[in-house]
Short mmCIF file of C-alpha atoms in Angstrom, two decimals:
data_model
loop_
_atom_site.label_atom_id
_atom_site.label_comp_id
_atom_site.label_asym_id
_atom_site.label_seq_id
_atom_site.Cartn_x
_atom_site.Cartn_y
_atom_site.Cartn_z
CA MET A 1 0.00 0.00 0.00
CA SER A 2 1.18 3.54 -0.72
CA PHE A 3 2.91 5.25 2.21
CA ARG A 4 0.76 8.32 1.64
CA LEU A 5 -2.38 6.20 1.86
CA ARG A 6 -1.11 4.52 5.02
CA VAL A 7 -0.49 7.90 6.66
CA LEU A 8 -3.88 9.19 5.54
CA GLY A 9 -5.58 6.00 6.74
CA LEU A 10 -3.88 6.20 10.14
CA LEU A 11 -4.83 9.85 10.62
CA MET A 12 -8.40 9.16 9.52
CA LEU A 13 -8.55 6.20 11.89
CA VAL A 14 -7.37 8.32 14.82
CA ALA A 15 -9.77 11.14 13.92
CA LEU A 16 -12.73 8.81 13.47
CA THR A 17 -11.88 6.94 16.66
CA ALA A 18 -11.62 10.17 18.62
CA THR A 19 -14.87 11.50 17.17
CA ALA A 20 -16.73 8.25 17.71
CA ALA A 21 -15.41 7.81 21.25
CA THR A 22 -16.29 11.39 22.19
CA ALA A 23 -19.73 11.16 20.63
CA TRP A 24 -20.40 7.79 22.26
CA LEU A 25 -19.21 8.97 25.65
CA THR A 26 -21.17 12.22 25.49
CA LEU A 27 -24.34 10.46 24.39
CA ARG A 28 -23.91 7.72 26.99
CA GLN A 29 -23.17 10.13 29.79
CA ALA A 30 -25.94 12.51 28.80
CA THR A 31 -28.46 9.68 28.43
CA ARG A 32 -27.48 8.05 31.69
CA GLN A 33 -27.52 11.27 33.65
CA VAL A 34 -30.80 12.35 32.10
CA GLN A 35 -32.24 8.99 33.04
CA GLU A 36 -30.76 9.25 36.52
CA THR A 37 -32.06 12.80 36.85
CA VAL A 38 -35.52 11.84 35.67
CA SER A 39 -35.53 8.75 37.85
CA ALA A 40 -34.25 10.67 40.84
CA GLY A 41 -36.79 13.42 40.22
CA GLN A 42 -39.61 10.92 39.96
CA GLN A 43 -38.44 9.20 43.14
CA GLU A 44 -38.27 12.52 44.96
CA VAL A 45 -41.73 13.55 43.72
CA THR A 46 -43.09 10.14 44.70
CA ARG A 47 -41.57 10.37 48.16
CA ILE A 48 -42.79 13.93 48.73
CA THR A 49 -46.33 13.26 47.55
CA GLY A 50 -46.43 9.92 49.37
CA GLU A 51 -45.43 11.40 52.70
CA LEU A 52 -47.78 14.36 52.30
CA ARG A 53 -50.67 12.05 51.47
CA ALA A 54 -49.81 9.79 54.42
CA PHE A 55 -49.75 12.88 56.66
CA GLY A 56 -53.22 14.01 55.55
CA PHE A 57 -54.58 10.45 55.48
CA ALA A 58 -53.52 9.83 59.08
CA ARG A 59 -54.27 13.23 60.66
CA GLY A 60 -57.31 14.28 58.71
CA SER A 61 -55.99 17.84 58.43
CA TRP A 62 -52.89 19.75 57.38
CA ASP A 63 -52.18 21.16 60.81
CA GLY A 64 -48.52 20.81 61.82
CA LEU A 65 -47.35 20.19 58.21
CA SER A 66 -44.34 22.53 58.34
CA PRO A 67 -41.84 20.17 60.10
CA THR A 68 -42.62 17.46 57.57
CA VAL A 69 -42.04 19.92 54.67
CA SER A 70 -38.72 21.06 56.18
CA THR A 71 -37.54 17.47 56.54
CA LEU A 72 -38.53 16.59 52.96
CA ALA A 73 -36.80 19.68 51.56
CA LYS A 74 -33.63 18.88 53.45
CA ASP A 75 -33.60 15.21 52.43
CA THR A 76 -34.41 15.76 48.73
CA GLY A 77 -32.69 19.09 48.17
CA GLN A 78 -35.89 20.43 46.60
CA ARG A 79 -37.57 23.76 47.17
CA ILE A 80 -41.12 22.73 48.22
CA ARG A 81 -44.09 25.09 48.27
CA ILE A 82 -47.46 23.69 49.37
CA ALA A 83 -50.81 25.42 49.00
CA THR A 84 -54.43 24.35 48.79
CA GLU A 85 -56.30 24.32 45.52
CA SER A 86 -57.93 27.59 46.55
CA GLY A 87 -54.48 29.19 46.82
CA ALA A 88 -54.05 29.21 50.62
CA LEU A 89 -50.35 28.82 51.43
CA LEU A 90 -49.70 26.01 53.92
CA ALA A 91 -45.91 25.68 53.92
CA ASP A 92 -42.80 26.85 51.98
CA SER A 93 -39.39 25.30 52.53
CA ASP A 94 -37.52 28.56 51.77
CA PRO A 95 -38.95 30.63 54.66
CA LEU A 96 -38.80 27.55 56.88
CA ALA A 97 -35.05 27.37 56.16
CA GLY A 98 -34.61 31.11 56.80
CA ARG A 99 -34.28 31.98 53.11
CA GLU A 100 -36.09 34.51 50.99
CA PRO A 101 -38.71 32.72 48.91
CA ARG A 102 -37.33 32.12 45.44
CA ALA A 103 -39.41 32.53 42.33
CA LEU A 104 -41.12 29.34 41.24
CA GLY A 105 -39.81 27.50 38.23
CA SER A 106 -41.66 26.22 35.19
CA ARG A 107 -42.18 22.69 36.50
CA PRO A 108 -45.89 21.82 36.65
CA ALA A 109 -47.64 21.51 39.99
CA VAL A 110 -48.27 18.14 41.58
CA PHE A 111 -51.61 17.54 43.34
CA VAL A 112 -51.98 15.48 46.51
CA ASP A 113 -55.42 14.20 47.59
CA PRO A 114 -55.36 12.64 51.08
CA ARG A 115 -58.85 11.16 50.81
CA PRO A 116 -58.97 7.38 50.61
CA LEU A 117 -59.57 5.45 47.39
CA LEU A 118 -62.41 2.97 47.92
CA THR A 119 -61.84 -0.66 47.02
CA PHE A 120 -64.70 -3.16 46.81
CA PRO A 121 -64.48 -6.96 46.66
CA GLY A 122 -65.10 -8.22 43.16
CA GLY A 123 -68.24 -10.10 42.14
CA GLN A 124 -70.54 -8.81 44.92
CA PRO A 125 -74.01 -7.34 44.19
CA PRO A 126 -74.11 -3.58 43.44
CA ARG A 127 -76.54 -2.98 46.34
CA LEU A 128 -73.99 -4.39 48.79
CA SER A 129 -71.29 -2.12 47.38
CA VAL A 130 -73.61 0.88 47.80
CA LYS A 131 -74.19 -0.08 51.45
CA GLN A 132 -70.47 -0.48 52.04
CA ALA A 133 -69.81 2.94 50.50
CA ALA A 134 -72.40 4.56 52.80
CA GLY A 135 -70.77 2.94 55.82
CA ALA A 136 -67.34 4.05 54.60
CA ILE A 137 -68.52 7.68 54.48
CA THR A 138 -69.70 7.50 58.12
CA GLN A 139 -66.54 5.67 59.21
CA TYR A 140 -64.28 8.19 57.44
CA ARG A 141 -65.96 11.14 59.13
CA ALA A 142 -65.49 9.51 62.53
CA ALA A 143 -61.83 8.70 61.78
CA LEU A 144 -61.19 12.30 60.79
CA ALA A 145 -62.74 13.58 64.01
CA GLU A 146 -60.67 11.13 66.08
CA ALA A 147 -57.41 12.00 64.28
CA ALA A 148 -58.05 15.73 64.69
CA CYS A 149 -58.67 15.25 68.40
CA LEU A 150 -55.53 13.20 68.91
CA THR A 151 -53.46 15.72 66.96
CA ARG A 152 -54.73 18.60 69.09
CA ALA A 153 -53.94 16.57 72.23
CA GLY A 154 -50.34 16.12 71.05
CA ALA A 155 -50.55 12.38 70.56
CA ARG A 156 -48.57 10.62 67.86
CA VAL A 157 -51.04 9.56 65.16
CA THR A 158 -50.65 6.86 62.53
CA ALA A 159 -53.20 5.26 60.26
CA ARG A 160 -53.68 2.13 58.24
CA ALA A 161 -56.26 1.40 55.58
CA ASP A 162 -58.96 -1.18 56.15
CA ARG A 163 -60.34 -3.50 53.48
CA LEU A 164 -62.33 -0.64 51.87
CA GLY A 165 -59.43 1.83 52.10
CA ILE A 166 -60.78 3.86 55.05
CA PRO A 167 -58.12 4.93 57.59
CA VAL A 168 -58.04 3.17 60.94
CA VAL A 169 -56.37 5.54 63.38
CA ASP A 170 -53.68 4.29 65.81
CA THR A 171 -51.89 6.26 68.50
CA ASP A 172 -49.25 5.76 71.17
CA ARG A 173 -51.60 7.17 73.82
CA ARG A 174 -55.24 8.07 73.86
CA PRO A 175 -56.38 11.06 75.92
CA THR A 176 -59.74 10.82 77.72
CA ALA A 177 -61.27 13.42 75.47
CA CYS A 178 -60.45 11.40 72.38
CA ARG A 179 -62.22 8.14 72.80
CA ALA A 180 -62.63 5.72 69.92
CA PRO A 181 -65.74 6.62 67.95
CA ALA A 182 -68.78 4.36 68.22
CA LYS A 183 -70.41 2.99 65.12
CA GLU A 184 -73.34 5.16 64.10
CA THR A 185 -76.16 3.98 61.93
CA SER A 186 -78.60 6.85 62.18
CA SER A 187 -76.58 9.09 59.90
CA VAL A 188 -76.04 6.43 57.25
CA GLN A 189 -79.44 6.86 55.57
CA PRO A 190 -78.74 10.26 53.93
CA ASP A 191 -75.48 8.95 52.53
CA LEU A 192 -77.23 5.81 51.34
CA ASP A 193 -79.85 7.90 49.57
CA ALA A 194 -77.13 9.89 47.86
CA LEU A 195 -75.39 6.69 46.71
CA ARG A 196 -78.46 4.84 45.34
CA PRO A 197 -78.41 6.55 41.91
CA CYS A 198 -75.03 4.84 41.32
CA GLU A 199 -76.48 1.36 41.67
CA PRO A 200 -77.42 0.90 37.98
CA VAL A 201 -74.28 2.70 36.73
CA ARG A 202 -71.51 0.65 35.16
CA PRO A 203 -68.78 0.68 36.14
CA LEU A 204 -69.95 1.20 39.65
CA ALA A 205 -66.73 2.06 41.58
CA PRO A 206 -66.06 5.50 39.96
CA CYS A 207 -69.58 6.63 40.71
CA LEU A 208 -69.35 5.52 44.33
CA GLN A 209 -65.93 7.24 44.69
CA ARG A 210 -67.34 10.51 43.30
CA VAL A 211 -70.29 10.52 45.74
CA PHE A 212 -67.89 9.57 48.58
CA ASN A 213 -65.70 12.58 47.80
CA GLU A 214 -68.70 14.89 47.60
CA ARG A 215 -70.14 13.69 50.94
CA THR A 216 -66.81 14.01 52.77
CA ALA A 217 -65.59 17.24 51.16
CA SER A 218 -66.73 19.36 54.09
CA VAL A 219 -64.66 17.45 56.65
CA ALA A 220 -61.73 15.98 54.62
CA PRO A 221 -58.44 17.88 54.24
CA PRO A 222 -58.40 19.93 51.02
CA ARG A 223 -56.40 18.73 48.06
CA LEU A 224 -52.86 20.14 47.96
CA GLU A 225 -51.03 21.87 45.12
CA VAL A 226 -47.30 21.08 45.45
CA ARG A 227 -44.72 23.15 43.52
CA LEU A 228 -41.11 21.93 43.34
CA GLY A 229 -37.94 23.76 42.30
CA TYR A 230 -37.32 27.40 41.52
CA ARG A 231 -36.54 29.63 38.55
CA ASP A 232 -32.99 29.52 37.05
CA GLU A 233 -32.24 26.28 38.83
CA SER A 234 -28.88 24.86 37.66
CA PRO A 235 -29.38 21.87 35.37
CA PRO A 236 -27.50 18.66 36.12
CA THR A 237 -24.00 18.56 34.64
CA ILE A 238 -22.29 15.69 32.89
CA ALA A 239 -19.62 13.97 34.94
CA ALA A 240 -16.16 15.07 33.81
CA ALA A 241 -14.15 12.01 34.88
CA PRO A 242 -15.28 9.58 32.11
CA THR A 243 -14.89 12.31 29.48
CA VAL A 244 -11.37 13.07 30.66
CA ALA A 245 -10.53 9.35 30.68
CA VAL A 246 -11.68 8.88 27.08
CA ALA A 247 -9.89 12.07 26.01
CA VAL A 248 -6.66 10.78 27.59
CA GLY A 249 -7.17 7.41 25.90
CA VAL A 250 -7.67 9.04 22.49
CA ALA A 251 -4.61 11.23 23.07
CA LEU A 252 -2.54 8.17 23.95
CA ALA A 253 -3.82 6.40 20.84
CA ALA A 254 -2.85 9.42 18.72
CA VAL A 255 0.62 9.55 20.32
CA LEU A 256 1.06 5.80 19.76
CA GLY A 257 -0.02 6.18 16.14
CA ALA A 258 2.42 9.07 15.69
CA LEU A 259 5.23 6.99 17.22
CA LEU A 260 4.47 4.06 14.93
CA LEU A 261 4.30 6.39 11.93
CA SER A 262 7.56 8.13 12.85
CA ARG A 263 9.22 4.77 13.35
CA ALA A 264 7.98 3.54 9.97
CA VAL A 265 9.36 6.70 8.35
CA LEU A 266 12.52 7.38 10.33
CA ARG A 267 13.91 3.84 10.47
CA PRO A 268 14.42 3.50 6.68
CA VAL A 269 15.52 7.15 6.49
CA ARG A 270 18.10 6.49 9.21
CA ALA A 271 19.28 3.40 7.34
CA MET A 272 19.63 5.41 4.13
CA THR A 273 21.52 8.13 6.03
CA LEU A 274 24.01 5.59 7.37
CA ALA A 275 24.36 4.00 3.95
CA ALA A 276 24.89 7.42 2.33
CA ASP A 277 27.57 8.22 4.93
CA GLY A 278 29.22 4.89 4.14
CA LEU A 279 29.17 5.63 0.42
CA GLY A 280 30.64 9.05 1.10
CA GLU A 281 33.48 7.39 3.05
CA GLY A 282 34.19 4.98 0.21
CA ASP A 283 32.24 1.89 1.30
CA LEU A 284 30.69 1.08 -2.08
CA GLU A 285 29.19 -2.18 -0.79
CA ARG A 286 26.81 -0.40 1.61
CA ARG A 287 23.10 -0.98 0.82
CA VAL A 288 19.80 -0.41 2.62
CA PRO A 289 17.33 -3.23 3.39
CA VAL A 290 14.13 -2.84 1.38
CA SER A 291 10.72 -4.40 1.98
CA GLY A 292 7.25 -3.45 0.81
CA ARG A 293 6.07 -1.48 -2.20
CA ASP A 294 5.34 1.99 -0.79
CA GLU A 295 7.20 5.26 -1.46
CA ILE A 296 9.79 4.56 1.24
CA ALA A 297 10.55 1.18 -0.34
CA GLN A 298 10.81 2.82 -3.77
CA LEU A 299 13.23 5.37 -2.33
CA GLY A 300 15.31 2.54 -0.86
CA ARG A 301 15.42 0.70 -4.18
CA ALA A 302 16.41 3.92 -5.97
CA PHE A 303 19.18 4.43 -3.41
CA ASN A 304 20.47 0.88 -3.96
CA ARG A 305 20.38 1.37 -7.72
CA MET A 306 22.34 4.58 -7.29
CA ALA A 307 24.88 2.74 -5.12
CA ASP A 308 25.15 -0.02 -7.74
CA SER A 309 25.68 2.61 -10.42
CA ILE A 310 28.37 4.34 -8.38
CA ARG A 311 30.13 1.03 -7.77
CA ALA A 312 29.87 0.10 -11.44
CA GLY A 313 31.24 3.53 -12.39
CA GLU A 314 34.17 3.07 -10.02
CA GLU A 315 34.83 -0.36 -11.45
CA ARG A 316 34.69 1.03 -15.00
CA GLN A 317 37.02 3.81 -13.96
CA ARG A 318 39.53 1.36 -12.52
CA ARG A 319 39.21 -0.93 -15.52
CA LEU A 320 39.61 2.01 -17.90
CA THR A 321 42.73 3.17 -16.10
CA GLY A 322 44.17 -0.34 -16.20
CA ASP A 323 43.30 -0.79 -19.87
CA ILE A 324 44.85 2.54 -20.84
CA ALA A 325 48.00 1.68 -18.90
CA HIS A 326 48.12 -1.72 -20.58
CA GLU A 327 47.61 -0.28 -24.06
CA LEU A 328 50.27 2.35 -23.63
CA ARG A 329 52.86 0.54 -21.51
CA THR A 330 54.24 -1.90 -24.10
CA PRO A 331 54.50 0.43 -27.13
CA LEU A 332 55.94 3.23 -25.00
CA ALA A 333 58.47 0.81 -23.54
CA ASN A 334 59.46 -0.23 -27.09
CA LEU A 335 59.79 3.38 -28.17
CA ARG A 336 61.88 4.20 -25.12
CA GLY A 337 64.12 1.19 -25.59
CA TYR A 338 64.81 1.92 -29.23
CA LEU A 339 65.37 5.64 -28.60
CA GLU A 340 67.82 4.87 -25.80
CA ALA A 341 69.59 2.37 -28.08
CA LEU A 342 69.82 4.98 -30.84
CA ARG A 343 71.13 7.57 -28.38
CA ASP A 344 73.77 5.17 -27.05
CA GLY A 345 74.72 4.06 -30.59
CA VAL A 346 73.80 0.44 -29.92
CA VAL A 347 71.66 0.25 -33.08
CA ASP A 348 71.87 2.12 -36.33
CA PRO A 349 69.02 4.45 -37.42
CA THR A 350 68.02 2.48 -40.48
CA PRO A 351 64.95 3.52 -42.53
CA GLU A 352 63.17 0.33 -41.53
CA LEU A 353 63.68 1.07 -37.80
CA LEU A 354 62.50 4.65 -38.18
CA ASP A 355 59.40 3.52 -40.09
CA SER A 356 58.60 1.04 -37.31
CA LEU A 357 58.99 3.70 -34.60
CA HIS A 358 56.85 6.11 -36.61
CA GLU A 359 54.14 3.48 -37.01
CA GLU A 360 54.20 2.81 -33.26
CA ALA A 361 53.84 6.51 -32.54
CA LEU A 362 50.91 6.72 -34.93
CA LEU A 363 49.27 3.81 -33.10
CA GLN A 364 49.58 5.63 -29.77
CA GLN A 365 48.21 8.77 -31.36
CA ARG A 366 45.23 6.79 -32.66
CA ILE A 367 44.54 5.42 -29.17
CA VAL A 368 44.65 8.91 -27.70
CA ASP A 369 42.37 10.22 -30.47
CA ASP A 370 39.91 7.37 -29.86
CA LEU A 371 39.88 8.12 -26.16
CA GLN A 372 39.20 11.78 -26.86
CA ASP A 373 36.40 10.93 -29.31
CA LEU A 374 34.81 8.53 -26.82
CA ALA A 375 34.98 11.09 -23.99
CA LEU A 376 33.42 13.77 -26.19
CA ALA A 377 30.73 11.38 -27.44
CA GLU A 378 29.73 10.21 -23.97
CA ALA A 379 29.67 13.83 -22.75
CA GLY A 380 27.44 14.82 -25.67
CA ALA A 381 30.11 17.26 -26.92
CA LEU A 382 31.13 15.44 -30.09
CA THR A 383 30.61 17.74 -33.06
CA TYR A 384 28.48 16.48 -35.99
CA HIS A 385 28.18 18.12 -39.40
CA ARG A 386 24.96 16.70 -40.77
CA SER A 387 24.09 16.59 -44.43
CA GLU A 388 22.29 14.35 -46.87
CA VAL A 389 24.32 11.14 -47.19
CA ASP A 390 23.96 8.40 -49.78
CA LEU A 391 24.62 5.20 -47.84
CA HIS A 392 25.32 3.31 -51.09
CA GLU A 393 28.22 5.63 -51.88
CA LEU A 394 29.41 5.46 -48.25
CA LEU A 395 29.60 1.64 -48.40
CA GLU A 396 31.42 1.78 -51.74
CA ALA A 397 33.93 4.21 -50.23
CA ALA A 398 34.47 1.80 -47.28
CA ARG A 399 35.09 -1.08 -49.70
CA THR A 400 37.61 0.99 -51.66
CA ALA A 401 39.40 2.03 -48.44
CA HIS A 402 39.73 -1.57 -47.20
CA ARG A 403 40.30 -3.29 -50.55
CA ALA A 404 44.05 -3.59 -50.08
CA GLN A 405 43.66 -5.04 -46.57
CA ALA A 406 41.07 -7.54 -47.84
CA GLU A 407 43.27 -8.65 -50.73
CA ALA A 408 46.25 -9.04 -48.41
CA ALA A 409 44.13 -11.24 -46.08
CA GLY A 410 42.69 -13.26 -48.97
CA VAL A 411 39.12 -12.20 -48.10
CA THR A 412 36.42 -11.19 -50.57
CA LEU A 413 34.91 -7.74 -49.78
CA GLU A 414 31.64 -6.91 -51.55
CA VAL A 415 28.76 -4.38 -51.38
CA ARG A 416 25.10 -5.32 -51.90
CA ALA A 417 22.96 -2.22 -52.38
CA PRO A 418 20.17 -2.39 -55.01
CA HIS A 419 19.68 1.42 -55.16
CA PRO A 420 20.75 4.53 -53.29
CA VAL A 421 19.37 5.19 -49.81
CA TYR A 422 19.62 8.70 -48.32
CA VAL A 423 19.78 9.74 -44.67
CA THR A 424 20.61 12.97 -42.86
CA ALA A 425 23.83 12.31 -40.95
CA ASP A 426 27.50 13.19 -40.52
CA PRO A 427 29.21 11.32 -43.38
CA ASP A 428 32.67 11.31 -41.74
CA ARG A 429 31.34 9.80 -38.49
CA LEU A 430 29.32 7.16 -40.37
CA ARG A 431 32.44 6.24 -42.38
CA GLN A 432 34.30 5.92 -39.07
CA VAL A 433 31.62 3.49 -37.80
CA VAL A 434 31.50 1.39 -40.96
CA GLY A 435 35.30 1.39 -41.27
CA ASN A 436 35.67 0.07 -37.74
CA LEU A 437 33.16 -2.74 -38.38
CA VAL A 438 34.81 -3.69 -41.71
CA GLY A 439 38.31 -3.71 -40.14
CA ASN A 440 37.13 -6.00 -37.34
CA ALA A 441 35.39 -8.30 -39.84
CA LEU A 442 38.50 -8.61 -42.00
CA ARG A 443 40.66 -9.48 -38.99
CA ALA A 444 38.14 -12.13 -37.85
CA THR A 445 37.79 -13.78 -41.30
CA ALA A 446 40.17 -16.47 -42.49
CA PRO A 447 41.59 -16.45 -46.02
CA GLY A 448 38.95 -17.51 -48.55
CA GLY A 449 36.18 -15.99 -46.47
CA ARG A 450 33.77 -13.20 -47.36
CA VAL A 451 32.78 -9.84 -45.85
CA THR A 452 29.55 -8.32 -47.17
CA LEU A 453 28.30 -4.74 -46.81
CA ALA A 454 24.51 -4.82 -47.32
CA LEU A 455 22.01 -1.96 -47.50
CA ALA A 456 18.23 -2.24 -47.43
CA PRO A 457 15.49 0.37 -46.79
CA GLN A 458 12.60 -0.53 -44.43
CA GLY A 459 9.95 2.14 -44.73
CA GLU A 460 11.48 5.30 -43.26
CA LEU A 461 14.44 3.37 -41.85
CA ALA A 462 17.73 2.44 -43.46
CA VAL A 463 19.38 -0.84 -42.41
CA VAL A 464 23.12 -1.37 -42.91
CA GLU A 465 24.60 -4.81 -42.26
CA VAL A 466 28.28 -5.84 -42.07
CA ARG A 467 28.41 -9.64 -42.37
CA ASP A 468 31.46 -11.86 -42.25
CA THR A 469 32.12 -15.60 -42.45
CA GLY A 470 34.73 -15.54 -39.71
CA LYS A 471 35.16 -17.60 -36.58
CA GLY A 472 32.24 -15.96 -34.74
CA ILE A 473 31.89 -14.69 -31.19
CA PRO A 474 30.84 -16.90 -28.23
CA ALA A 475 27.44 -16.06 -26.77
CA GLU A 476 28.93 -15.20 -23.33
CA ASP A 477 31.12 -12.52 -24.94
CA LEU A 478 28.38 -10.74 -26.86
CA PRO A 479 27.13 -8.62 -23.87
CA HIS A 480 30.65 -7.16 -23.44
CA LEU A 481 31.30 -6.46 -27.08
CA PHE A 482 30.64 -2.70 -26.87
CA ASP A 483 32.50 -2.19 -23.56
CA ARG A 484 35.55 0.05 -23.62
CA PHE A 485 38.88 -1.76 -24.06
CA TRP A 486 37.15 -5.14 -24.17
CA ARG A 487 38.67 -7.64 -26.61
CA ALA A 488 37.86 -11.27 -27.25
CA ASP A 489 41.59 -12.05 -27.29
CA PRO A 490 42.75 -12.00 -23.62
CA SER A 491 46.36 -11.62 -24.72
CA ARG A 492 45.40 -8.40 -26.56
CA GLY A 493 47.85 -9.16 -29.35
CA ARG A 494 48.26 -6.65 -32.15
CA ALA A 495 47.42 -9.22 -34.77
CA THR A 496 43.95 -9.92 -33.37
CA GLY A 497 42.57 -6.44 -32.88
CA GLY A 498 43.01 -2.81 -32.04
CA SER A 499 42.66 -0.92 -28.79
CA GLY A 500 39.13 -2.10 -27.97
CA LEU A 501 37.62 1.37 -28.23
CA GLY A 502 36.25 1.22 -31.75
CA LEU A 503 32.94 -0.48 -31.02
CA SER A 504 32.27 1.80 -28.03
CA ILE A 505 32.80 4.84 -30.22
CA ALA A 506 30.69 3.32 -33.00
CA ARG A 507 27.76 2.67 -30.66
CA GLN A 508 27.89 6.23 -29.30
CA ILE A 509 27.98 7.74 -32.79
CA VAL A 510 25.01 5.64 -33.95
CA THR A 511 23.10 6.52 -30.77
CA ASP A 512 23.77 10.24 -31.37
CA HIS A 513 22.21 9.75 -34.83
CA ARG A 514 19.08 8.34 -33.11
CA GLY A 515 19.88 4.94 -34.47
CA THR A 516 20.69 1.51 -33.07
CA ILE A 517 23.52 -0.96 -33.53
CA ALA A 518 23.19 -4.66 -32.72
CA VAL A 519 25.16 -7.85 -33.23
CA ARG A 520 24.35 -11.49 -33.73
CA SER A 521 26.98 -14.21 -34.09
CA GLU A 522 27.45 -17.94 -34.30
CA VAL A 523 30.76 -19.60 -33.57
CA GLY A 524 32.25 -21.14 -36.74
CA VAL A 525 29.63 -19.46 -38.98
CA GLY A 526 30.20 -15.73 -38.74
CA THR A 527 29.07 -12.43 -37.27
CA THR A 528 26.61 -9.76 -38.44
CA PHE A 529 26.51 -6.16 -37.19
CA THR A 530 23.25 -4.33 -37.96
CA ILE A 531 22.94 -0.54 -38.00
CA VAL A 532 19.45 1.00 -38.19
CA LEU A 533 19.25 4.71 -39.04
CA GLY A 534 16.42 7.09 -39.69
CA ALA A 535 14.66 7.13 -36.26
CA GLY A 536 13.43 10.53 -35.09
CA SER A 537 14.43 13.45 -37.29
CA ASP A 538 16.79 11.42 -39.48
CA LYS A 539 14.48 10.26 -42.31
CA ALA A 540 15.68 7.57 -44.64
CA ARG A 541 14.42 7.72 -48.19
CA SER A 542 15.29 5.79 -51.34
CA GLY A 543 15.33 6.90 -54.95
CA PRO A 544 17.45 7.10 -58.10
CA ALA A 545 21.01 8.30 -57.88
CA ARG A 546 21.47 12.03 -58.43
#
C-alpha cells in the first residue's frame, strides 16, 4: 500500500476513533444522567407526595405540616411550596429554612389528595357495594374527628387502611377526650340515599368514589397543590471524569499512532543516512534493506540502484585506467628502448627502424584520439556536421578504403545495395563506424572468407549490415562487445585487434544519430553487425542516384 495512503488512513482512523469515542461517551453520559435525573426526580416527587398524602390520610388535616415539609426539603434538596387548591399557602421550605422565597420554576404543579380510594371486593351485588360505600362515608368522618382530636392533644397519630381503604387511626396514647368513635347507623341513611343513583351505573366504583368525595368534602383535608424547584435552577451537569478518561485514551492512541508512523518513516531514512555516509566514506558495498512497495521502499530501491551505479562507475574507472595503462605501456616501452639504443649508438638508425617507430607513434596517437572521441561522445560534446548522405556511396567508399587489406588477407569484400538510400547524418562519423566494423570483420575472417556490406530500406528506416564468415563470437562474450577496451583475445595481441575502443565509439555515434547498432553471431559461422538509421528526425528515403 502507498505510504501516503497509510499515513492518511492512520490519521483518519485516529480522527474517526476520537470523534466516535467522544460522541459515544457524550451520548452515553448525557443519556445516563438524564435517566438518573428523571428517575431521581420521579423518586423525589413520589416520596414527597407519598409522605404528604400519608400525613393528611392519618391526621385528617394539614395542621402541623411545616416540620414534615422542612424534613422533605432537606432530604431531597428540593424547594417545596405547598398550597391548597384555593391558593391558601400552607408551607414553603424557603422561609422555613430562613431563606427569601425564590421565584417558582416552570415545572408543573403536583396535586396530593389525602382522601382514601375505595376498594370493593369483586363479584358482589351492586346494592352491597352501595351499602359499604355509605358505611365508609360514616366511618371516614369519625376517623377524621378522632385523628383531629388526637393531633390537638399532642398524641402521635398513625393510620392504616382497612379493606375498603378507610383509615383506621392508631396512636401511642389516647387522651380521655379522644375516645374511639362508636359505630353510628342513624346518619347512614342520607349517605345511602345519595349513593343509590349509582347502583345501575356501570362501572360502579367510579360513581361511588365521586359521591364519597362529595359527601366528605366538608370534613376531609383539602387537596394540595405542590410546587417543586425554583426559577434559574442549575441543570444537572455531565460527569467530567469519564470524558477526561476517554480524552486521555484518544490522546494516547494518537501519540502511539504518531510513534508508529515516525518509526515507519525514520527507520528507513536512518538506514539510508548511514548508507549514504558509508558511500561518502568509500564503502561502495553499503546498501539499505528494502521491503514493501510503498514510497519509502521505492526510495530505498532507488538508493540501492544509485549505489550499484556508483560502484559500477568506479569499477569502469579502474578498468579504464588499467586498460589505458596496458595499451600504452608496451609500445611506450618499445619506443623508449629503441630511442635509448639509438642515443647510445647500440643500433643504427636504419629507414626500416625509423618507419617502425613512426608506425608505433601513430598507433599511440590513434589510441589517444579514440579516447578523446569517446569522452566527447559520452559527454554529448562530439561535433556532428549533418548533411544528406547516400549510404550506397558510403559503403562503396568503405570497400575501396579496405580493398588492399582484404586482398592481403585473402578475403572477398563486396557491397550489396540495389539502389541509393539517403539519410541525414554526418558522413565522416558514419564512415568511421562502418570502417571500424569492416576492419574487425576482415581481422576475424580467415583467407577464402567473405565480408559483405549490405544496405536495405525498411519504410522510413535504413538498415546497414556488415556480415562476415569468420570464426564468430561466443554467446557469453556478446554482452561485453561494446564495452571500452574489451577484446575477445585476452592476450590483446596486435594481430587480433586494435585498442578495444572502436565499437564503443561506433555505438555512441550511432546513438547520437538516433539509431541503433546490434550484433548477432554464431561460432564457426560468422558475425553480423546491424545498423538501423532514420529514427526521429533522421528520415531515410530511397530513390534514383542524383
